Short mmCIF file of C-alpha atoms in Angstrom, two decimals:
data_model
loop_
_atom_site.label_atom_id
_atom_site.label_comp_id
_atom_site.label_asym_id
_atom_site.label_seq_id
_atom_site.Cartn_x
_atom_site.Cartn_y
_atom_site.Cartn_z
CA MET A 1 24.98 52.61 -53.64
CA THR A 2 26.30 50.46 -56.47
CA LEU A 3 26.64 52.46 -59.65
CA SER A 4 25.31 51.07 -62.94
CA CYS A 5 26.44 52.71 -66.14
CA PHE A 6 22.98 52.02 -67.58
CA ASP A 7 21.49 54.53 -65.13
CA LEU A 8 23.88 57.41 -65.80
CA GLY A 9 22.29 59.07 -68.80
CA GLU A 10 24.28 61.25 -71.18
CA ARG A 11 26.54 63.09 -68.74
CA MET A 12 30.32 62.79 -68.89
CA LEU A 13 31.67 60.42 -66.25
CA SER A 14 34.81 60.63 -64.19
CA VAL A 15 37.39 57.85 -64.50
CA ASP A 16 36.52 56.58 -61.01
CA GLU A 17 32.78 56.56 -61.79
CA THR A 18 33.46 54.64 -64.97
CA LEU A 19 35.59 52.03 -63.20
CA GLU A 20 32.94 51.58 -60.50
CA ALA A 21 30.16 51.21 -63.06
CA LEU A 22 32.10 48.73 -65.18
CA ALA A 23 32.98 46.66 -62.12
CA ALA A 24 29.30 46.41 -61.26
CA MET A 25 28.43 45.37 -64.83
CA THR A 26 31.13 42.71 -65.24
CA PRO A 27 29.70 39.31 -66.18
CA PRO A 28 30.57 36.33 -63.96
CA PRO A 29 33.77 34.42 -64.71
CA VAL A 30 33.73 31.97 -67.58
CA ALA A 31 33.65 28.18 -67.15
CA THR A 32 36.61 26.16 -65.90
CA HIS A 33 38.38 23.07 -67.16
CA ARG A 34 41.41 20.96 -66.32
CA VAL A 35 44.64 21.29 -68.29
CA SER A 36 48.07 19.77 -68.02
CA LEU A 37 50.54 21.72 -65.93
CA ALA A 38 52.67 22.23 -69.05
CA ALA A 39 49.72 24.02 -70.71
CA ALA A 40 48.74 26.13 -67.69
CA GLY A 41 51.12 29.07 -68.17
CA ASN A 42 49.35 32.48 -68.09
CA ARG A 43 46.04 30.80 -67.22
CA ILE A 44 44.01 31.71 -64.12
CA LEU A 45 43.80 29.18 -61.29
CA ALA A 46 40.14 28.32 -60.64
CA VAL A 47 40.46 26.58 -57.25
CA ASP A 48 42.79 26.90 -54.30
CA ALA A 49 45.86 24.68 -54.60
CA VAL A 50 46.24 22.89 -51.25
CA SER A 51 49.41 20.91 -50.68
CA PRO A 52 48.93 17.14 -50.22
CA VAL A 53 52.55 16.77 -49.03
CA ASN A 54 55.21 18.54 -47.03
CA VAL A 55 57.63 20.52 -49.21
CA PRO A 56 60.31 19.39 -48.75
CA GLN A 57 58.98 15.96 -47.87
CA ASN A 58 61.90 15.16 -45.55
CA THR A 59 64.25 17.15 -43.37
CA ASN A 60 67.32 17.20 -45.61
CA ALA A 61 70.81 18.48 -46.18
CA ALA A 62 71.32 21.91 -47.74
CA MET A 63 75.01 21.18 -48.44
CA ASP A 64 77.34 18.31 -49.29
CA GLY A 65 79.24 17.20 -46.20
CA ILE A 66 78.31 15.22 -43.10
CA ALA A 67 75.05 14.97 -41.18
CA LEU A 68 75.96 15.04 -37.50
CA ALA A 69 74.15 14.16 -34.30
CA TRP A 70 75.49 17.09 -32.32
CA PRO A 71 77.27 15.85 -29.18
CA ASP A 72 76.29 17.23 -25.79
CA ASP A 73 79.99 17.62 -24.93
CA ALA A 74 81.17 19.30 -28.14
CA PRO A 75 84.86 20.28 -27.68
CA ALA A 76 86.06 23.86 -27.96
CA GLY A 77 88.82 22.85 -30.40
CA ASP A 78 88.80 20.55 -33.41
CA MET A 79 86.07 17.90 -33.21
CA LEU A 80 86.64 14.25 -34.20
CA VAL A 81 83.53 12.52 -35.55
CA ASP A 82 82.74 8.84 -36.16
CA LEU A 83 81.35 8.10 -39.62
CA VAL A 84 78.81 5.29 -39.66
CA GLY A 85 77.55 5.39 -43.27
CA ASP A 86 76.69 7.33 -46.40
CA VAL A 87 73.41 8.89 -47.52
CA LEU A 88 73.07 9.99 -51.14
CA ALA A 89 70.22 12.01 -52.62
CA GLY A 90 67.34 9.63 -53.31
CA THR A 91 68.34 7.22 -50.52
CA ARG A 92 67.83 7.22 -46.76
CA LEU A 93 69.37 5.61 -43.67
CA THR A 94 66.88 3.61 -41.64
CA THR A 95 68.94 3.50 -38.45
CA SER A 96 69.31 6.31 -35.94
CA LEU A 97 72.56 8.12 -35.12
CA ALA A 98 73.97 8.24 -31.61
CA LEU A 99 75.30 11.54 -30.25
CA GLY A 100 78.61 12.37 -31.91
CA GLU A 101 78.02 10.08 -34.90
CA ALA A 102 77.74 11.25 -38.48
CA VAL A 103 77.15 10.07 -42.04
CA ARG A 104 78.50 11.43 -45.30
CA ILE A 105 75.59 13.16 -47.06
CA THR A 106 74.84 14.92 -50.33
CA THR A 107 72.63 17.96 -50.91
CA GLY A 108 68.94 17.07 -50.73
CA ALA A 109 69.41 13.72 -49.02
CA PRO A 110 67.18 13.05 -45.96
CA LEU A 111 68.85 13.44 -42.58
CA PRO A 112 68.92 10.19 -40.55
CA ALA A 113 67.06 10.12 -37.25
CA GLY A 114 69.21 11.74 -34.58
CA ALA A 115 71.11 14.01 -36.96
CA ASP A 116 70.46 17.73 -36.54
CA THR A 117 73.43 19.52 -38.17
CA VAL A 118 75.14 19.45 -41.55
CA VAL A 119 78.82 20.40 -41.73
CA MET A 120 79.88 21.30 -45.26
CA SER A 121 82.74 19.50 -46.96
CA GLU A 122 85.00 22.57 -46.87
CA GLN A 123 85.07 22.42 -43.06
CA LEU A 124 86.16 18.76 -42.90
CA ALA A 125 89.62 17.21 -42.92
CA ASP A 126 90.67 13.58 -43.48
CA ILE A 127 92.94 12.43 -40.63
CA GLY A 128 93.95 9.10 -42.20
CA ILE A 129 91.89 6.96 -39.84
CA PRO A 130 89.09 4.92 -41.42
CA ASN A 131 85.60 6.12 -40.52
CA ARG A 132 86.94 9.11 -38.58
CA ILE A 133 86.97 12.73 -39.73
CA ARG A 134 87.88 16.05 -38.17
CA VAL A 135 85.65 19.12 -38.08
CA GLU A 136 87.96 22.09 -38.40
CA GLN A 137 87.25 25.43 -36.77
CA PRO A 138 84.24 24.11 -34.85
CA GLU A 139 83.66 27.60 -33.48
CA ARG A 140 82.36 28.43 -36.97
CA VAL A 141 79.93 25.50 -36.89
CA ARG A 142 76.49 26.09 -35.36
CA ARG A 143 74.17 23.36 -34.22
CA GLY A 144 71.28 23.04 -36.69
CA GLN A 145 73.09 24.70 -39.61
CA ASN A 146 72.60 23.78 -43.29
CA VAL A 147 69.41 21.81 -42.59
CA ARG A 148 66.13 22.19 -44.49
CA GLN A 149 63.23 21.22 -42.30
CA ALA A 150 60.39 19.06 -43.65
CA GLY A 151 57.53 21.34 -44.71
CA GLU A 152 59.52 24.54 -44.21
CA ASP A 153 58.50 25.75 -47.68
CA ILE A 154 54.90 24.47 -47.67
CA ALA A 155 53.30 22.27 -45.02
CA CYS A 156 50.91 19.45 -45.84
CA GLY A 157 47.36 20.87 -45.90
CA GLN A 158 48.54 24.45 -46.41
CA ARG A 159 47.05 26.61 -49.20
CA ALA A 160 49.91 27.07 -51.61
CA LEU A 161 48.16 29.25 -54.21
CA GLY A 162 44.78 30.95 -54.14
CA ALA A 163 42.08 30.79 -56.79
CA GLY A 164 42.43 33.77 -59.12
CA THR A 165 46.21 33.53 -59.40
CA ARG A 166 47.59 34.11 -62.90
CA LEU A 167 50.05 31.28 -63.31
CA ARG A 168 53.59 32.51 -63.98
CA PRO A 169 56.65 30.25 -64.36
CA GLN A 170 57.32 30.30 -60.61
CA HIS A 171 53.74 29.18 -59.91
CA LEU A 172 54.09 26.26 -62.32
CA GLY A 173 57.23 25.13 -60.51
CA LEU A 174 55.47 25.40 -57.16
CA LEU A 175 52.50 23.35 -58.37
CA ALA A 176 54.89 20.73 -59.73
CA SER A 177 56.55 20.53 -56.31
CA LEU A 178 53.12 19.55 -54.92
CA GLY A 179 52.83 16.71 -57.43
CA HIS A 180 50.17 18.28 -59.66
CA ALA A 181 50.20 16.99 -63.25
CA GLU A 182 46.91 18.78 -64.05
CA ILE A 183 45.21 21.86 -62.62
CA GLU A 184 41.76 23.49 -62.80
CA VAL A 185 41.83 26.83 -64.64
CA PHE A 186 39.35 29.21 -66.24
CA ARG A 187 38.98 28.67 -69.96
CA PRO A 188 40.38 31.39 -72.24
CA LEU A 189 38.08 34.31 -72.97
CA ARG A 190 37.00 34.65 -76.59
CA VAL A 191 37.19 38.31 -77.65
CA ALA A 192 36.02 39.51 -81.08
CA VAL A 193 37.95 42.50 -82.44
CA PHE A 194 36.98 44.91 -85.25
CA SER A 195 38.38 48.10 -86.62
CA THR A 196 35.91 50.55 -88.17
CA GLY A 197 35.97 53.21 -90.86
CA ASP A 198 36.00 53.49 -94.65
CA GLU A 199 39.41 55.13 -94.43
CA VAL A 200 41.00 52.18 -92.61
CA THR A 201 43.17 49.93 -94.80
CA ALA A 202 44.60 46.54 -93.87
CA PRO A 203 48.42 46.33 -93.78
CA GLY A 204 49.73 44.77 -96.98
CA GLU A 205 47.18 46.49 -99.18
CA SER A 206 47.82 49.62 -101.24
CA LEU A 207 47.18 52.73 -99.19
CA PRO A 208 44.59 55.05 -100.79
CA PRO A 209 45.38 58.79 -100.88
CA ALA A 210 42.95 59.44 -97.99
CA GLY A 211 43.54 56.14 -96.18
CA ILE A 212 45.31 55.07 -93.02
CA TYR A 213 46.68 51.68 -92.15
CA ASP A 214 44.82 49.66 -89.53
CA THR A 215 46.99 49.80 -86.41
CA ASN A 216 44.39 49.44 -83.67
CA ARG A 217 43.33 45.90 -84.46
CA PHE A 218 46.90 44.69 -84.10
CA SER A 219 47.60 46.62 -80.90
CA LEU A 220 44.44 45.14 -79.41
CA GLN A 221 45.29 41.64 -80.55
CA GLY A 222 48.67 41.96 -78.86
CA LEU A 223 47.16 43.20 -75.61
CA LEU A 224 44.52 40.48 -75.61
CA SER A 225 47.06 37.76 -76.35
CA ARG A 226 49.23 38.91 -73.43
CA LEU A 227 46.16 38.50 -71.21
CA GLY A 228 45.68 34.94 -72.42
CA CYS A 229 42.54 35.67 -74.48
CA GLU A 230 41.54 33.85 -77.64
CA VAL A 231 41.26 36.57 -80.31
CA ILE A 232 38.55 36.39 -82.97
CA ASP A 233 39.82 38.73 -85.69
CA LEU A 234 36.85 40.03 -87.68
CA GLY A 235 38.72 42.57 -89.77
CA ILE A 236 37.46 46.02 -90.69
CA LEU A 237 33.85 47.22 -90.49
CA HIS A 238 32.92 49.89 -93.00
CA ASP A 239 30.73 52.89 -92.25
CA ASP A 240 27.34 51.36 -92.90
CA LEU A 241 24.71 51.02 -90.19
CA ASP A 242 23.09 47.80 -91.40
CA SER A 243 26.29 45.87 -92.02
CA MET A 244 27.72 47.06 -88.70
CA ARG A 245 24.60 45.96 -86.84
CA VAL A 246 24.68 42.52 -88.49
CA SER A 247 28.42 42.11 -87.84
CA LEU A 248 28.16 43.08 -84.17
CA ALA A 249 25.28 40.68 -83.60
CA ALA A 250 27.17 37.83 -85.31
CA ALA A 251 30.31 38.55 -83.28
CA ALA A 252 28.37 38.41 -80.02
CA ARG A 253 27.12 34.91 -80.86
CA GLU A 254 30.65 33.49 -80.79
CA ALA A 255 32.50 35.76 -78.33
CA ASP A 256 32.51 36.53 -74.61
CA MET A 257 33.23 40.21 -75.38
CA VAL A 258 33.23 42.40 -78.49
CA VAL A 259 35.74 45.24 -78.89
CA THR A 260 35.82 47.76 -81.74
CA SER A 261 37.87 50.89 -82.34
CA GLY A 262 36.73 54.10 -84.00
CA GLY A 263 33.27 55.31 -84.88
CA VAL A 264 32.14 56.23 -81.35
CA SER A 265 32.37 60.01 -81.49
CA VAL A 266 29.77 62.43 -82.87
CA GLY A 267 30.86 62.55 -86.50
CA GLN A 268 28.52 62.00 -89.43
CA ALA A 269 30.00 58.56 -90.14
CA ASP A 270 30.16 57.29 -86.53
CA TRP A 271 27.80 54.32 -86.66
CA VAL A 272 28.88 52.22 -83.68
CA LYS A 273 26.46 53.72 -81.16
CA PRO A 274 23.32 53.49 -83.36
CA ALA A 275 24.29 49.96 -84.38
CA LEU A 276 24.69 48.97 -80.74
CA THR A 277 21.39 50.49 -79.61
CA ALA A 278 19.64 48.58 -82.42
CA ILE A 279 20.75 45.20 -80.99
CA GLY A 280 21.41 46.03 -77.34
CA GLU A 281 21.87 49.01 -75.07
CA LEU A 282 24.42 51.75 -74.59
CA GLY A 283 25.61 52.38 -71.06
CA LEU A 284 28.22 55.13 -71.31
CA TRP A 285 30.18 56.90 -74.00
CA ARG A 286 31.98 59.96 -72.63
CA ILE A 287 34.68 60.00 -69.95
CA ALA A 288 36.50 62.98 -68.45
CA MET A 289 39.99 61.87 -69.48
CA ARG A 290 42.64 62.43 -72.13
CA PRO A 291 43.33 60.62 -74.33
CA GLY A 292 40.17 58.58 -74.76
CA ARG A 293 37.12 60.70 -73.96
CA PRO A 294 34.83 59.02 -76.55
CA LEU A 295 34.47 55.47 -75.24
CA ALA A 296 31.27 53.45 -75.57
CA PHE A 297 30.33 50.59 -73.29
CA GLY A 298 27.16 48.59 -73.60
CA ARG A 299 25.64 45.15 -73.94
CA ILE A 300 24.64 43.19 -77.04
CA HIS A 301 21.48 41.18 -76.42
CA GLN A 302 21.32 37.50 -77.27
CA ALA A 303 18.53 34.96 -77.00
CA GLU A 304 17.09 33.96 -73.61
CA GLY A 305 18.29 37.07 -71.82
CA VAL A 306 22.01 36.49 -72.47
CA THR A 307 24.06 39.65 -72.98
CA VAL A 308 27.62 40.14 -74.22
CA PRO A 309 29.68 43.14 -73.05
CA PHE A 310 30.74 45.55 -75.76
CA PHE A 311 33.49 48.18 -75.78
CA GLY A 312 33.68 50.76 -78.55
CA LEU A 313 37.12 52.32 -78.14
CA PRO A 314 38.27 55.61 -79.69
CA GLY A 315 39.89 55.71 -83.12
CA ASN A 316 43.24 57.29 -82.26
CA PRO A 317 45.85 54.58 -81.63
CA VAL A 318 47.20 55.89 -78.30
CA ALA A 319 43.67 56.43 -76.99
CA VAL A 320 42.83 52.83 -77.93
CA MET A 321 45.70 51.44 -75.85
CA VAL A 322 45.13 53.78 -72.89
CA THR A 323 41.40 53.07 -72.66
CA PHE A 324 42.02 49.34 -73.05
CA LEU A 325 44.50 49.38 -70.16
CA GLN A 326 42.24 51.46 -67.91
CA PHE A 327 38.81 49.94 -68.61
CA VAL A 328 38.81 46.84 -70.80
CA GLN A 329 41.65 45.11 -69.00
CA PRO A 330 40.02 45.16 -65.52
CA MET A 331 36.78 43.68 -66.87
CA LEU A 332 38.62 40.99 -68.81
CA ARG A 333 40.65 40.01 -65.77
CA ARG A 334 37.53 39.69 -63.61
CA MET A 335 35.83 37.60 -66.30
CA GLN A 336 38.94 35.39 -66.32
CA GLY A 337 38.68 34.89 -62.55
CA GLU A 338 41.27 37.45 -61.35
CA HIS A 339 38.84 38.94 -58.83
CA ASP A 340 41.35 40.91 -56.77
CA TRP A 341 43.50 42.31 -59.58
CA GLN A 342 44.47 45.97 -59.37
CA PRO A 343 46.83 47.89 -61.66
CA LEU A 344 50.28 48.54 -60.23
CA ARG A 345 50.66 52.18 -59.25
CA LEU A 346 53.90 53.73 -58.01
CA THR A 347 54.91 57.24 -57.00
CA ALA A 348 57.69 59.03 -58.84
CA LEU A 349 58.97 62.59 -58.92
CA ALA A 350 58.32 64.58 -62.07
CA ALA A 351 61.59 65.28 -63.89
CA GLU A 352 59.92 68.11 -65.82
CA PRO A 353 56.76 70.23 -65.62
CA LEU A 354 53.69 68.32 -66.82
CA LYS A 355 50.63 69.88 -68.42
CA SER A 356 47.12 68.92 -67.37
CA ARG A 357 43.67 70.39 -66.86
CA GLU A 358 41.37 70.31 -63.86
CA GLY A 359 38.22 68.28 -64.29
CA ARG A 360 39.79 65.44 -66.26
CA VAL A 361 42.41 62.74 -65.76
CA ASP A 362 45.41 63.00 -68.06
CA PHE A 363 47.46 59.95 -69.01
CA HIS A 364 50.86 60.98 -70.36
CA ARG A 365 53.24 58.44 -71.79
CA GLY A 366 56.28 58.38 -69.56
CA ILE A 367 59.73 56.93 -69.00
CA TYR A 368 60.60 56.24 -65.38
CA THR A 369 64.08 55.57 -64.03
CA GLY A 370 65.68 55.21 -60.60
CA ASP A 371 68.57 57.34 -59.38
CA ASP A 372 71.51 56.15 -57.27
CA ALA A 373 69.47 56.66 -54.08
CA GLY A 374 66.62 54.49 -55.39
CA GLN A 375 64.27 57.43 -56.01
CA LEU A 376 62.01 57.04 -59.05
CA TRP A 377 61.86 59.90 -61.54
CA VAL A 378 59.61 60.16 -64.56
CA ARG A 379 59.59 62.27 -67.71
CA THR A 380 57.32 62.26 -70.73
CA THR A 381 58.24 60.74 -74.06
CA GLY A 382 57.80 64.12 -75.74
CA ARG A 383 54.78 65.06 -77.83
CA GLN A 384 51.61 63.60 -76.32
CA GLY A 385 49.13 63.64 -79.20
CA SER A 386 46.71 60.70 -79.15
CA GLY A 387 47.77 59.74 -82.66
CA ILE A 388 51.49 59.48 -81.84
CA LEU A 389 51.79 55.72 -81.39
CA SER A 390 55.57 55.95 -81.17
CA SER A 391 55.05 57.53 -77.74
CA MET A 392 53.73 54.15 -76.53
CA VAL A 393 56.75 52.43 -78.04
CA ALA A 394 59.16 54.75 -76.20
CA ALA A 395 57.27 54.66 -72.89
CA ASN A 396 57.54 52.21 -70.01
CA CYS A 397 54.64 53.67 -68.00
CA LEU A 398 51.63 55.94 -68.02
CA ILE A 399 51.79 59.10 -65.93
CA GLU A 400 48.39 59.50 -64.26
CA ILE A 401 47.51 63.09 -63.39
CA GLY A 402 44.30 63.29 -61.36
CA ASP A 403 41.35 65.48 -62.25
CA GLY A 404 42.05 67.86 -59.36
CA ARG A 405 45.41 69.06 -60.73
CA ALA A 406 45.84 71.80 -63.32
CA ALA A 407 49.54 71.05 -63.78
CA VAL A 408 52.47 69.25 -62.16
CA GLU A 409 55.62 71.13 -61.27
CA ALA A 410 59.05 69.56 -61.69
CA GLY A 411 60.17 67.72 -58.55
CA THR A 412 56.66 67.02 -57.22
CA PRO A 413 55.21 63.51 -56.76
CA VAL A 414 53.06 61.99 -59.46
CA THR A 415 51.41 58.58 -59.90
CA ILE A 416 52.74 56.23 -62.57
CA GLN A 417 51.40 52.95 -63.93
CA PRO A 418 54.32 50.77 -65.10
CA PHE A 419 53.58 48.71 -68.18
CA GLY A 420 55.18 45.59 -66.73
CA ASP A 421 54.89 42.57 -69.03
CA LEU A 422 51.63 43.57 -70.73
CA THR A 423 52.84 46.20 -73.20
#
């Protein structure tokens, strides 16, 4: 049965239950449009890219040298070859070679009809006779060597890239090799971001005695930008129910998703949940994990039945980043068209004992390395408090300890989530 977070009531959810519920509640992907290939980096391909040509277009030389029509009676010793022309890259020979004939050829130039082997320049010797050349050490020459076959990379009509591919530099080069000047991609997601709390102060302003600088908004903006989202920065919401309700409703009118941090626990000044329920509905708000147990997800209602997904993330800066990576990121990627995306998970051996507690998933900040045998090992960054943002700076992965483990002994396997190019 498909799980909906709007049917789960007030109980605390497991991480897996939360992921399943959020997957079921993800809105459909946003609209698509065509952009130039130069502007398509980090965008999501909206349609399959099918090759209209063979890549390479022609069977061609992989080396400078001669293109040879391999003779049926190739000698065991040095081979003398008749040269009947030259083929440079960007040109082609329209006549066919007879057995034993060859042409001088440069890398990338099409092989003439009849030629099936390229002998590199280093294996050739000039014998002082016009239009004759010697192949030295022919026992080291194999018929068919140094030849790139037409379509050996991608054949005409073959799917080169599937819809849902996030376009990296190598993808852009591949699309260019197919002749694409423009490509259909999903438009960028617009995500509105707030921080909340009367104690939160914008960087650059004087810090009050009881204040803290706003870190979460900038961490979130960085994460969203790496995902190719268009960030709508709406500053800091103060602890007032009416102004928060008005601000959330206004944000939903211009964004595909609204994300706040702080104000989702059970404190006297935590106004996010009542503000959300006044203009929409709350689906979940407690997850059996650390850091990040207080997380609110819901929908803000718009006119004509339109709803906008809302995430109220915790206030502690590490918890904000961890919950974003685990829950917000998958929904954003699906809304962008990355239907099959899954986080990278690897197995490493714990380099030290790791603390945990049964009944919840712990995400430690970790540093993984490989030893001389290629085995991955991981250790924590040290203190794991959810307010220690420097632990995210030092880390290159999250250590994921499942809810069935009370602790991890040194030397035992553990799951890690490498940060990759996102953090």
